[in-house]
mmCIF file of C-alpha atoms and ligand atoms in Angstrom:
data_model
loop_
_atom_site.group_PDB
_atom_site.id
_atom_site.type_symbol
_atom_site.label_atom_id
_atom_site.label_comp_id
_atom_site.label_asym_id
_atom_site.label_seq_id
_atom_site.Cartn_x
_atom_site.Cartn_y
_atom_site.Cartn_z
ATOM 1 C CA MET A 121 -23.649 -2.488 -4.500
ATOM 2 C CA GLU A 122 -20.904 -4.522 -6.174
ATOM 3 C CA LEU A 123 -19.533 -7.916 -5.222
ATOM 4 C CA ILE A 124 -16.008 -6.479 -5.263
ATOM 5 C CA ASP A 125 -15.772 -2.698 -5.563
ATOM 6 C CA LEU A 126 -12.404 -1.695 -7.078
ATOM 7 C CA LYS A 127 -13.379 1.932 -7.652
ATOM 8 C CA ALA A 128 -13.110 3.167 -4.055
ATOM 9 C CA GLN A 129 -9.524 1.947 -3.889
ATOM 10 C CA GLN A 130 -8.770 3.458 -7.294
ATOM 11 C CA ALA A 131 -10.055 6.864 -6.167
ATOM 12 C CA ARG A 132 -7.896 6.654 -3.027
ATOM 13 C CA LEU A 133 -4.727 5.797 -4.990
ATOM 14 C CA GLU A 134 -5.303 7.606 -8.260
ATOM 15 C CA ALA A 135 -2.304 9.969 -8.050
ATOM 16 C CA GLN A 136 0.125 7.269 -6.900
ATOM 17 C CA ILE A 137 -0.951 4.793 -9.573
ATOM 18 C CA GLN A 138 -0.740 7.448 -12.312
ATOM 19 C CA ALA A 139 2.769 8.399 -11.184
ATOM 20 C CA ARG A 140 3.925 4.786 -11.140
ATOM 21 C CA ILE A 141 2.484 4.127 -14.613
ATOM 22 C CA GLN A 142 4.022 7.337 -15.969
ATOM 23 C CA ALA A 143 7.433 6.206 -14.690
ATOM 24 C CA VAL A 144 7.155 2.997 -16.722
ATOM 25 C CA LEU A 145 6.096 4.906 -19.837
ATOM 26 C CA ALA A 146 9.085 7.203 -19.348
ATOM 27 C CA HIS A 147 11.759 4.507 -19.035
ATOM 28 C CA GLY A 148 10.070 2.155 -21.505
ATOM 29 C CA ARG A 149 11.290 -1.132 -20.005
ATOM 30 C CA TYR A 150 7.923 -2.866 -20.240
ATOM 31 C CA ILE A 151 9.374 -6.349 -19.763
ATOM 32 C CA MET A 152 11.471 -7.044 -16.643
ATOM 33 C CA GLY A 153 11.704 -3.357 -15.819
ATOM 34 C CA PRO A 154 12.943 -2.042 -12.464
ATOM 35 C CA GLU A 155 9.417 -2.160 -10.977
ATOM 36 C CA VAL A 156 9.434 -5.964 -11.141
ATOM 37 C CA ALA A 157 12.609 -6.285 -9.056
ATOM 38 C CA GLU A 158 11.399 -3.586 -6.636
ATOM 39 C CA LEU A 159 8.087 -5.386 -6.177
ATOM 40 C CA GLU A 160 9.792 -8.761 -5.685
ATOM 41 C CA GLY A 161 11.921 -7.271 -2.900
ATOM 42 C CA ARG A 162 8.923 -5.637 -1.217
ATOM 43 C CA LEU A 163 6.862 -8.851 -1.396
ATOM 44 C CA ALA A 164 9.711 -10.909 0.080
ATOM 45 C CA ASP A 165 10.096 -8.401 2.942
ATOM 46 C CA TYR A 166 6.360 -8.382 3.572
ATOM 47 C CA LEU A 167 6.210 -12.179 3.784
ATOM 48 C CA GLY A 168 9.526 -12.661 5.559
ATOM 49 C CA VAL A 169 10.879 -15.020 2.877
ATOM 50 C CA ARG A 170 14.167 -14.970 0.968
ATOM 51 C CA HIS A 171 12.741 -14.926 -2.569
ATOM 52 C CA CYS A 172 9.625 -13.772 -4.421
ATOM 53 C CA ILE A 173 9.468 -14.103 -8.195
ATOM 54 C CA GLY A 174 6.874 -12.125 -10.110
ATOM 55 C CA VAL A 175 5.004 -14.184 -12.706
ATOM 56 C CA SER A 176 2.240 -13.670 -15.254
ATOM 57 C CA SER A 177 -0.708 -15.042 -13.205
ATOM 58 C CA GLY A 178 -1.642 -17.144 -10.217
ATOM 59 C CA THR A 179 -2.138 -20.098 -12.534
ATOM 60 C CA ASP A 180 1.357 -19.677 -13.975
ATOM 61 C CA ALA A 181 2.757 -19.339 -10.449
ATOM 62 C CA LEU A 182 1.433 -22.829 -9.665
ATOM 63 C CA LEU A 183 2.682 -24.179 -13.005
ATOM 64 C CA VAL A 184 6.155 -22.675 -12.518
ATOM 65 C CA ALA A 185 6.351 -24.137 -8.992
ATOM 66 C CA LEU A 186 5.466 -27.635 -10.239
ATOM 67 C CA MET A 187 7.880 -27.385 -13.188
ATOM 68 C CA ALA A 188 10.698 -26.241 -10.886
ATOM 69 C CA LEU A 189 10.019 -29.365 -8.797
ATOM 70 C CA ASP A 190 10.249 -31.497 -12.000
ATOM 71 C CA ILE A 191 6.712 -32.845 -11.568
ATOM 72 C CA GLY A 192 5.511 -34.682 -14.663
ATOM 73 C CA PRO A 193 3.806 -37.753 -16.110
ATOM 74 C CA GLY A 194 3.017 -40.489 -13.600
ATOM 75 C CA ASP A 195 3.498 -38.222 -10.585
ATOM 76 C CA GLU A 196 0.694 -37.554 -8.114
ATOM 77 C CA VAL A 197 -0.013 -34.289 -6.336
ATOM 78 C CA ILE A 198 -2.394 -34.326 -3.375
ATOM 79 C CA THR A 199 -4.832 -31.409 -3.489
ATOM 80 C CA THR A 200 -8.367 -30.277 -2.717
ATOM 81 C CA PRO A 201 -11.346 -30.583 -5.078
ATOM 82 C CA PHE A 202 -12.991 -27.518 -3.488
ATOM 83 C CA THR A 203 -11.068 -24.721 -5.189
ATOM 84 C CA PHE A 204 -10.796 -22.705 -8.382
ATOM 85 C CA VAL A 205 -9.988 -24.960 -11.340
ATOM 86 C CA ALA A 206 -6.433 -23.627 -11.790
ATOM 87 C CA THR A 207 -5.154 -25.611 -8.802
ATOM 88 C CA ALA A 208 -5.792 -29.002 -10.410
ATOM 89 C CA GLU A 209 -5.449 -27.761 -13.989
ATOM 90 C CA VAL A 210 -1.708 -27.148 -13.747
ATOM 91 C CA ILE A 211 -1.138 -30.617 -12.281
ATOM 92 C CA ALA A 212 -3.056 -32.272 -15.134
ATOM 93 C CA LEU A 213 -1.367 -30.061 -17.766
ATOM 94 C CA LEU A 214 1.992 -31.532 -16.763
ATOM 95 C CA GLY A 215 0.648 -35.042 -17.211
ATOM 96 C CA ALA A 216 0.544 -35.602 -13.455
ATOM 97 C CA VAL A 217 -2.460 -36.782 -11.445
ATOM 98 C CA PRO A 218 -4.360 -34.529 -9.044
ATOM 99 C CA ARG A 219 -5.127 -36.808 -6.097
ATOM 100 C CA PHE A 220 -8.243 -35.271 -4.563
ATOM 101 C CA VAL A 221 -8.612 -35.402 -0.791
ATOM 102 C CA ASP A 222 -11.687 -34.115 1.039
ATOM 103 C CA ILE A 223 -11.929 -30.861 2.969
ATOM 104 C CA ASP A 224 -12.524 -30.049 6.603
ATOM 105 C CA PRO A 225 -16.177 -28.928 6.695
ATOM 106 C CA VAL A 226 -15.389 -26.186 9.239
ATOM 107 C CA THR A 227 -12.668 -24.319 7.296
ATOM 108 C CA TYR A 228 -13.241 -25.644 3.720
ATOM 109 C CA ASN A 229 -9.496 -26.382 3.522
ATOM 110 C CA LEU A 230 -7.767 -29.767 3.067
ATOM 111 C CA ASP A 231 -8.351 -32.045 6.069
ATOM 112 C CA PRO A 232 -4.812 -32.965 7.226
ATOM 113 C CA GLY A 233 -6.142 -36.213 8.723
ATOM 114 C CA LEU A 234 -7.036 -37.431 5.219
ATOM 115 C CA ILE A 235 -3.739 -36.506 3.570
ATOM 116 C CA GLU A 236 -1.451 -39.145 5.016
ATOM 117 C CA PRO A 237 -3.646 -42.117 3.932
ATOM 118 C CA ALA A 238 -3.528 -40.669 0.384
ATOM 119 C CA VAL A 239 0.280 -40.569 0.237
ATOM 120 C CA GLY A 240 1.596 -43.345 -2.004
ATOM 121 C CA PRO A 241 4.758 -44.284 -3.909
ATOM 122 C CA ARG A 242 3.923 -41.839 -6.732
ATOM 123 C CA THR A 243 3.103 -38.864 -4.510
ATOM 124 C CA ARG A 244 5.456 -35.995 -5.358
ATOM 125 C CA ALA A 245 3.916 -32.958 -3.640
ATOM 126 C CA ILE A 246 1.062 -31.685 -1.486
ATOM 127 C CA MET A 247 -0.802 -28.613 -2.733
ATOM 128 C CA PRO A 248 -3.166 -27.145 -0.133
ATOM 129 C CA VAL A 249 -5.320 -24.118 -0.968
ATOM 130 C CA SER A 250 -5.941 -21.396 1.622
ATOM 131 C CA LEU A 251 -9.539 -20.873 0.569
ATOM 132 C CA TYR A 252 -11.600 -17.692 1.007
ATOM 133 C CA GLY A 253 -8.614 -15.992 2.686
ATOM 134 C CA GLN A 254 -7.996 -18.393 5.590
ATOM 135 C CA CYS A 255 -4.869 -20.560 5.683
ATOM 136 C CA ALA A 256 -5.047 -24.327 5.610
ATOM 137 C CA ASP A 257 -3.590 -26.068 8.672
ATOM 138 C CA MET A 258 -0.070 -25.624 7.360
ATOM 139 C CA ASP A 259 1.888 -26.952 10.376
ATOM 140 C CA ALA A 260 0.010 -30.261 10.222
ATOM 141 C CA ILE A 261 0.429 -30.451 6.434
ATOM 142 C CA ASN A 262 4.131 -29.553 6.595
ATOM 143 C CA ALA A 263 4.685 -32.235 9.250
ATOM 144 C CA ILE A 264 3.110 -34.937 7.051
ATOM 145 C CA ALA A 265 5.159 -33.703 4.078
ATOM 146 C CA GLU A 266 8.347 -33.814 6.091
ATOM 147 C CA ARG A 267 7.683 -37.397 7.214
ATOM 148 C CA HIS A 268 7.435 -38.407 3.545
ATOM 149 C CA GLY A 269 10.090 -36.081 2.096
ATOM 150 C CA LEU A 270 7.542 -34.124 0.029
ATOM 151 C CA PRO A 271 7.446 -30.422 -0.891
ATOM 152 C CA VAL A 272 4.347 -28.360 -0.009
ATOM 153 C CA ILE A 273 3.041 -25.740 -2.444
ATOM 154 C CA GLU A 274 0.523 -23.413 -0.800
ATOM 155 C CA ASP A 275 -2.017 -21.987 -3.265
ATOM 156 C CA ALA A 276 -2.296 -18.594 -1.559
ATOM 157 C CA ALA A 277 -4.208 -16.896 -4.390
ATOM 158 C CA GLN A 278 -7.035 -15.999 -1.976
ATOM 159 C CA SER A 279 -5.035 -15.614 1.233
ATOM 160 C CA PHE A 280 -2.261 -13.116 0.520
ATOM 161 C CA GLY A 281 -2.246 -10.875 3.637
ATOM 162 C CA ALA A 282 -3.663 -13.559 5.954
ATOM 163 C CA THR A 283 -1.689 -14.914 8.898
ATOM 164 C CA TYR A 284 -1.276 -18.421 10.332
ATOM 165 C CA ARG A 285 0.145 -18.592 13.865
ATOM 166 C CA GLY A 286 1.561 -15.112 13.359
ATOM 167 C CA ARG A 287 3.296 -15.938 10.067
ATOM 168 C CA ARG A 288 2.119 -14.767 6.662
ATOM 169 C CA SER A 289 0.353 -16.897 4.099
ATOM 170 C CA CYS A 290 2.462 -17.568 0.987
ATOM 171 C CA GLY A 291 5.573 -17.856 3.183
ATOM 172 C CA LEU A 292 4.539 -20.953 5.139
ATOM 173 C CA SER A 293 5.853 -23.869 3.067
ATOM 174 C CA THR A 294 8.378 -24.991 0.437
ATOM 175 C CA ILE A 295 6.766 -22.686 -2.139
ATOM 176 C CA GLY A 296 3.888 -20.210 -1.787
ATOM 177 C CA CYS A 297 2.043 -19.149 -4.933
ATOM 178 C CA THR A 298 -0.291 -16.183 -5.191
ATOM 179 C CA SER A 299 -2.395 -14.320 -7.751
ATOM 180 C CA PHE A 300 -2.736 -10.603 -8.418
ATOM 181 C CA PHE A 301 -5.915 -10.994 -10.505
ATOM 182 C CA PRO A 302 -7.804 -7.694 -10.067
ATOM 183 C CA SER A 303 -10.365 -9.035 -7.590
ATOM 184 C CA LYS A 304 -7.896 -10.833 -5.302
ATOM 185 C CA PRO A 305 -6.952 -9.227 -1.960
ATOM 186 C CA LEU A 306 -3.857 -7.689 -3.610
ATOM 187 C CA GLY A 307 -4.793 -7.174 -7.251
ATOM 188 C CA CYS A 308 -3.252 -5.449 -10.270
ATOM 189 C CA TYR A 309 -5.017 -4.175 -13.420
ATOM 190 C CA GLY A 310 -4.613 -7.353 -15.446
ATOM 191 C CA ASP A 311 -3.057 -10.736 -14.754
ATOM 192 C CA GLY A 312 -0.177 -11.268 -12.361
ATOM 193 C CA GLY A 313 1.139 -13.567 -9.663
ATOM 194 C CA ALA A 314 4.176 -14.566 -7.627
ATOM 195 C CA CYS A 315 6.121 -17.620 -6.432
ATOM 196 C CA CYS A 316 7.777 -17.273 -3.020
ATOM 197 C CA THR A 317 10.298 -19.504 -1.262
ATOM 198 C CA ASP A 318 13.174 -19.638 1.208
ATOM 199 C CA ASP A 319 14.977 -22.221 -0.943
ATOM 200 C CA ASP A 320 17.753 -20.619 -3.051
ATOM 201 C CA ARG A 321 17.936 -23.532 -5.479
ATOM 202 C CA LEU A 322 14.194 -23.572 -6.128
ATOM 203 C CA ALA A 323 14.163 -19.788 -6.497
ATOM 204 C CA THR A 324 16.794 -19.994 -9.236
ATOM 205 C CA ARG A 325 14.872 -22.746 -10.995
ATOM 206 C CA MET A 326 11.561 -20.842 -10.815
ATOM 207 C CA ARG A 327 13.209 -17.690 -12.145
ATOM 208 C CA GLN A 328 14.477 -19.721 -15.087
ATOM 209 C CA VAL A 329 11.226 -21.595 -15.713
ATOM 210 C CA MET A 330 9.137 -18.422 -15.836
ATOM 211 C CA ASN A 331 11.480 -16.975 -18.464
ATOM 212 C CA HIS A 332 11.701 -19.768 -21.090
ATOM 213 C CA GLY A 333 13.990 -21.900 -18.927
ATOM 214 C CA GLN A 334 16.932 -19.615 -19.629
ATOM 215 C CA ASP A 335 19.888 -19.065 -17.310
ATOM 216 C CA ARG A 336 21.386 -16.371 -19.545
ATOM 217 C CA ARG A 337 20.335 -14.976 -22.884
ATOM 218 C CA TYR A 338 19.623 -17.714 -25.472
ATOM 219 C CA SER A 339 20.836 -20.459 -23.120
ATOM 220 C CA HIS A 340 18.022 -22.791 -22.027
ATOM 221 C CA PRO A 341 19.057 -25.572 -19.656
ATOM 222 C CA ARG A 342 15.452 -26.140 -18.519
ATOM 223 C CA LEU A 343 12.032 -26.299 -20.144
ATOM 224 C CA GLY A 344 10.190 -23.095 -19.389
ATOM 225 C CA ILE A 345 7.305 -20.800 -20.318
ATOM 226 C CA ASN A 346 6.702 -17.127 -21.036
ATOM 227 C CA GLY A 347 5.499 -16.448 -17.500
ATOM 228 C CA ARG A 348 6.900 -13.004 -16.704
ATOM 229 C CA LEU A 349 5.111 -10.267 -14.739
ATOM 230 C CA ASP A 350 4.676 -7.018 -16.749
ATOM 231 C CA SER A 351 6.439 -3.884 -15.488
ATOM 232 C CA LEU A 352 3.121 -2.005 -15.680
ATOM 233 C CA GLN A 353 1.397 -4.529 -13.427
ATOM 234 C CA ALA A 354 4.311 -4.416 -10.968
ATOM 235 C CA ALA A 355 3.992 -0.610 -10.968
ATOM 236 C CA VAL A 356 0.291 -0.803 -10.076
ATOM 237 C CA LEU A 357 1.047 -3.333 -7.331
ATOM 238 C CA LEU A 358 3.779 -1.124 -5.826
ATOM 239 C CA ALA A 359 1.270 1.702 -5.416
ATOM 240 C CA LYS A 360 -1.318 -0.654 -3.922
ATOM 241 C CA LEU A 361 1.156 -2.341 -1.566
ATOM 242 C CA ASP A 362 1.561 0.939 0.350
ATOM 243 C CA ILE A 363 -2.024 0.764 1.616
ATOM 244 C CA PHE A 364 -2.336 -3.026 1.670
ATOM 245 C CA PRO A 365 -1.844 -3.456 5.463
ATOM 246 C CA ASP A 366 -4.644 -0.946 6.047
ATOM 247 C CA GLU A 367 -6.851 -2.795 3.563
ATOM 248 C CA VAL A 368 -6.138 -6.119 5.273
ATOM 249 C CA GLU A 369 -7.391 -4.588 8.541
ATOM 250 C CA ARG A 370 -10.484 -3.230 6.833
ATOM 251 C CA ARG A 371 -11.205 -6.646 5.328
ATOM 252 C CA ALA A 372 -10.892 -8.363 8.706
ATOM 253 C CA ALA A 373 -13.211 -5.766 10.250
ATOM 254 C CA ALA A 374 -15.750 -6.119 7.429
ATOM 255 C CA GLY A 375 -15.738 -9.907 7.766
ATOM 256 C CA ALA A 376 -16.136 -9.756 11.551
ATOM 257 C CA ARG A 377 -18.981 -7.254 11.172
ATOM 258 C CA TYR A 378 -20.829 -9.519 8.732
ATOM 259 C CA SER A 379 -20.500 -12.452 11.126
ATOM 260 C CA GLU A 380 -21.858 -10.372 14.040
ATOM 261 C CA LEU A 381 -24.784 -9.187 11.923
ATOM 262 C CA PHE A 382 -25.653 -12.742 10.905
ATOM 263 C CA ARG A 383 -25.272 -14.146 14.400
ATOM 264 C CA ALA A 384 -27.648 -11.451 15.632
ATOM 265 C CA ARG A 385 -30.083 -12.831 13.039
ATOM 266 C CA GLY A 386 -29.803 -16.417 14.222
ATOM 267 C CA ALA A 387 -26.822 -17.772 12.259
ATOM 268 C CA ARG A 388 -24.423 -20.304 13.722
ATOM 269 C CA SER A 389 -20.910 -20.990 12.408
ATOM 270 C CA THR A 390 -19.557 -23.915 10.393
ATOM 271 C CA ALA A 391 -17.859 -25.025 13.650
ATOM 272 C CA GLU A 392 -21.258 -25.320 15.351
ATOM 273 C CA ALA A 393 -23.660 -26.829 12.808
ATOM 274 C CA ARG A 394 -24.105 -28.410 9.370
ATOM 275 C CA ASP A 395 -27.424 -26.844 8.365
ATOM 276 C CA GLY A 396 -29.219 -23.516 8.530
ATOM 277 C CA LEU A 397 -27.447 -20.192 8.031
ATOM 278 C CA LEU A 398 -23.725 -20.720 8.780
ATOM 279 C CA THR A 399 -21.033 -18.041 9.055
ATOM 280 C CA PRO A 400 -17.372 -18.837 8.336
ATOM 281 C CA ALA A 401 -15.357 -20.162 11.297
ATOM 282 C CA ILE A 402 -11.916 -18.576 11.475
ATOM 283 C CA ALA A 403 -9.562 -20.723 13.580
ATOM 284 C CA PRO A 404 -8.143 -18.882 16.617
ATOM 285 C CA HIS A 405 -4.593 -19.183 15.203
ATOM 286 C CA ASN A 406 -5.675 -17.647 11.852
ATOM 287 C CA THR A 407 -6.557 -14.212 10.540
ATOM 288 C CA SER A 408 -8.566 -14.165 7.305
ATOM 289 C CA VAL A 409 -8.318 -11.602 4.493
ATOM 290 C CA TYR A 410 -11.818 -12.611 3.376
ATOM 291 C CA ALA A 411 -11.037 -12.776 -0.329
ATOM 292 C CA GLN A 412 -14.642 -13.946 -0.209
ATOM 293 C CA TYR A 413 -17.148 -13.695 2.602
ATOM 294 C CA THR A 414 -18.838 -17.033 2.123
ATOM 295 C CA LEU A 415 -21.833 -18.289 4.093
ATOM 296 C CA GLN A 416 -23.810 -21.508 3.944
ATOM 297 C CA VAL A 417 -27.565 -21.270 3.393
ATOM 298 C CA ASP A 418 -30.346 -23.856 3.180
ATOM 299 C CA ASP A 419 -32.264 -22.819 0.068
ATOM 300 C CA ARG A 420 -29.540 -21.191 -1.984
ATOM 301 C CA ASP A 421 -31.491 -20.430 -5.158
ATOM 302 C CA ALA A 422 -34.218 -18.653 -3.196
ATOM 303 C CA VAL A 423 -31.674 -16.653 -1.206
ATOM 304 C CA ILE A 424 -29.836 -15.638 -4.397
ATOM 305 C CA ALA A 425 -33.144 -14.539 -5.943
ATOM 306 C CA ARG A 426 -34.119 -12.515 -2.864
ATOM 307 C CA LEU A 427 -30.749 -10.743 -2.824
ATOM 308 C CA ALA A 428 -30.842 -10.166 -6.589
ATOM 309 C CA ALA A 429 -34.280 -8.569 -6.277
ATOM 310 C CA ALA A 430 -32.693 -6.100 -3.835
ATOM 311 C CA GLU A 431 -29.830 -5.546 -6.317
ATOM 312 C CA ILE A 432 -27.318 -7.317 -4.097
ATOM 313 C CA PRO A 433 -24.944 -9.441 -6.218
ATOM 314 C CA THR A 434 -23.732 -12.842 -5.045
ATOM 315 C CA ALA A 435 -21.478 -15.614 -6.350
ATOM 316 C CA VAL A 436 -20.972 -19.311 -5.679
ATOM 317 C CA HIS A 437 -17.368 -20.321 -4.986
ATOM 318 C CA TYR A 438 -17.592 -23.155 -6.138
ATOM 319 C CA PRO A 439 -20.724 -24.970 -7.327
ATOM 320 C CA ILE A 440 -19.042 -28.191 -8.564
ATOM 321 C CA PRO A 441 -16.034 -29.840 -6.876
ATOM 322 C CA LEU A 442 -13.222 -30.404 -9.383
ATOM 323 C CA ASN A 443 -13.383 -34.208 -9.066
ATOM 324 C CA ARG A 444 -16.896 -33.917 -10.583
ATOM 325 C CA GLN A 445 -15.882 -31.712 -13.541
ATOM 326 C CA GLY A 446 -15.780 -33.221 -17.021
ATOM 327 C CA ALA A 447 -12.121 -32.421 -17.688
ATOM 328 C CA TYR A 448 -11.156 -34.230 -14.477
ATOM 329 C CA ALA A 449 -13.448 -37.223 -14.915
ATOM 330 C CA ARG A 450 -10.499 -39.578 -15.332
ATOM 331 C CA PHE A 451 -9.288 -38.599 -11.833
ATOM 332 C CA ARG A 452 -12.723 -39.108 -10.313
ATOM 333 C CA CYS A 453 -13.072 -41.030 -7.111
ATOM 334 C CA ALA A 454 -16.597 -42.312 -6.581
ATOM 335 C CA ASP A 455 -17.863 -40.534 -3.472
ATOM 336 C CA CYS A 456 -14.647 -39.715 -1.723
ATOM 337 C CA THR A 457 -15.345 -36.040 -1.044
ATOM 338 C CA PRO A 458 -18.684 -35.771 0.808
ATOM 339 C CA ASN A 459 -17.675 -32.586 2.629
ATOM 340 C CA ALA A 460 -16.749 -30.838 -0.617
ATOM 341 C CA ASP A 461 -20.032 -32.003 -2.162
ATOM 342 C CA LEU A 462 -22.076 -30.607 0.715
ATOM 343 C CA ALA A 463 -20.189 -27.301 0.714
ATOM 344 C CA ALA A 464 -20.598 -26.939 -3.068
ATOM 345 C CA ALA A 465 -24.370 -27.289 -2.675
ATOM 346 C CA ARG A 466 -24.671 -24.731 0.151
ATOM 347 C CA VAL A 467 -22.052 -21.956 -0.104
ATOM 348 C CA LEU A 468 -22.843 -18.381 -1.125
ATOM 349 C CA SER A 469 -20.436 -15.444 -1.356
ATOM 350 C CA LEU A 470 -21.595 -11.897 -0.535
ATOM 351 C CA PRO A 471 -20.272 -8.455 -1.493
ATOM 352 C CA MET A 472 -16.869 -8.080 0.206
ATOM 353 C CA HIS A 473 -14.072 -5.530 -0.152
ATOM 354 C CA PRO A 474 -12.139 -3.189 2.152
ATOM 355 C CA TYR A 475 -14.540 -0.280 1.565
ATOM 356 C CA LEU A 476 -17.830 -2.078 2.292
ATOM 357 C CA THR A 477 -19.836 0.274 4.520
ATOM 358 C CA ALA A 478 -21.578 -0.754 7.737
ATOM 359 C CA ALA A 479 -24.885 0.361 6.203
ATOM 360 C CA ASP A 480 -24.412 -1.872 3.156
ATOM 361 C CA ALA A 481 -23.426 -4.857 5.296
ATOM 362 C CA GLU A 482 -26.524 -4.352 7.437
ATOM 363 C CA ARG A 483 -28.760 -4.178 4.386
ATOM 364 C CA VAL A 484 -27.259 -7.411 3.000
ATOM 365 C CA ALA A 485 -27.835 -9.116 6.362
ATOM 366 C CA ASP A 486 -31.427 -7.888 6.588
ATOM 367 C CA VAL A 487 -32.352 -8.977 3.054
ATOM 368 C CA LEU A 488 -30.585 -12.327 3.386
ATOM 369 C CA ALA A 489 -32.221 -13.085 6.728
ATOM 370 C CA GLY A 490 -35.617 -12.176 5.262
ATOM 371 C CA ALA A 491 -36.098 -9.152 7.519
ATOM 372 C CA ALA A 492 -36.174 -6.605 4.689
ATOM 373 C CA PRO A 493 -37.506 -6.736 1.103
HETATM 374 C C1 PLP B 623 -7.623 -17.014 -8.626
HETATM 375 C C2 PLP B 623 -7.101 -18.329 -8.226
HETATM 376 C C3 PLP B 623 -6.104 -18.985 -8.964
HETATM 377 C C4 PLP B 623 -5.626 -18.514 -10.315
HETATM 378 O O1 PLP B 623 -5.130 -17.215 -10.340
HETATM 379 P P1 PLP B 623 -5.092 -16.435 -11.751
HETATM 380 O O2 PLP B 623 -4.252 -15.234 -11.422
HETATM 381 O O3 PLP B 623 -6.487 -16.076 -12.098
HETATM 382 O O4 PLP B 623 -4.455 -17.299 -12.747
HETATM 383 C C5 PLP B 623 -5.601 -20.187 -8.484
HETATM 384 N N1 PLP B 623 -6.065 -20.720 -7.341
HETATM 385 C C6 PLP B 623 -7.034 -20.126 -6.609
HETATM 386 C C7 PLP B 623 -7.485 -20.765 -5.344
HETATM 387 C C8 PLP B 623 -7.599 -18.917 -7.039
HETATM 388 O O5 PLP B 623 -8.566 -18.351 -6.321
#
């Protein structure tokens, strides 16, 4: 068993991916080839937004979004400490301050009730993360942002394909940023990402920033980066996008099946308890793409060892909140994120992908619950 099995999908799409790659080799436009524009159009249609801009990674998508908003030294960006490091990294790289706010212990996403007290004169943006494939409470966050005239950048690296009140993640706020890292819900065969927005002015700026700040060849009105998406990666994504809606359904079914199996073995959900075996709680207005299927367990090291002995891989997303990481020590707030601390000590991610079989899920549940060796 693998944590994320990419081979089943590859076997299913082999002919289509080969054909798409061959087309790139034939026309030879490896940078900004026609596949990039085709993909951008398909992504925008899928999300129901006006603009998607392909970029070189999820990290660069976040960086490009912040640069297009002119965020820099002295500015503060409100975000979560319970996320992959890239979220806060890009803020700090620009000389700005990641202002860490605690999470809701039920969903692991930013607690909107804690955001408004953190807004100050230097606040320039709010950057929620839709963790594990479930959207943050975007309406509440957008309402706070609107009251204070702030843009909202959704880090949708784990939630592309998820819905929030019937609308798609990555198209829910001023800018949505996603990642096409191979193991993400929609992944390419290398690094890739996208910035999506309904705002024409921001779209133009992001398109410039990701290509050395140029508006036409050798004219650079803005500071930029080399943040382009490769034609080959766009080609792979175009082939994968055809089956993505089916894969999103399979992911939702696999996640629901896991939760049923664990509940049958005595688990409660994060909405019901704070200790014992806890399944994820997906809010009724959300659908999750389960980028990770992440439980809480009491004695994590023992559970990891038991699963490893049965050759079932696991991962911890994430063991240390970012406000407790060395590189972010200067942004540390003493004990301001108790919910993130508790989650970091208890979470455990299990094998999850669209092709996880019922038999494998049952075996994971049996071994984890101690019912099978
Ligand atoms: C993966 C991830 C990123 C970074 O994406 P890359 O494509 O690896 O640069 C950013 N934020 C979150 C929440 C992620 O999971």
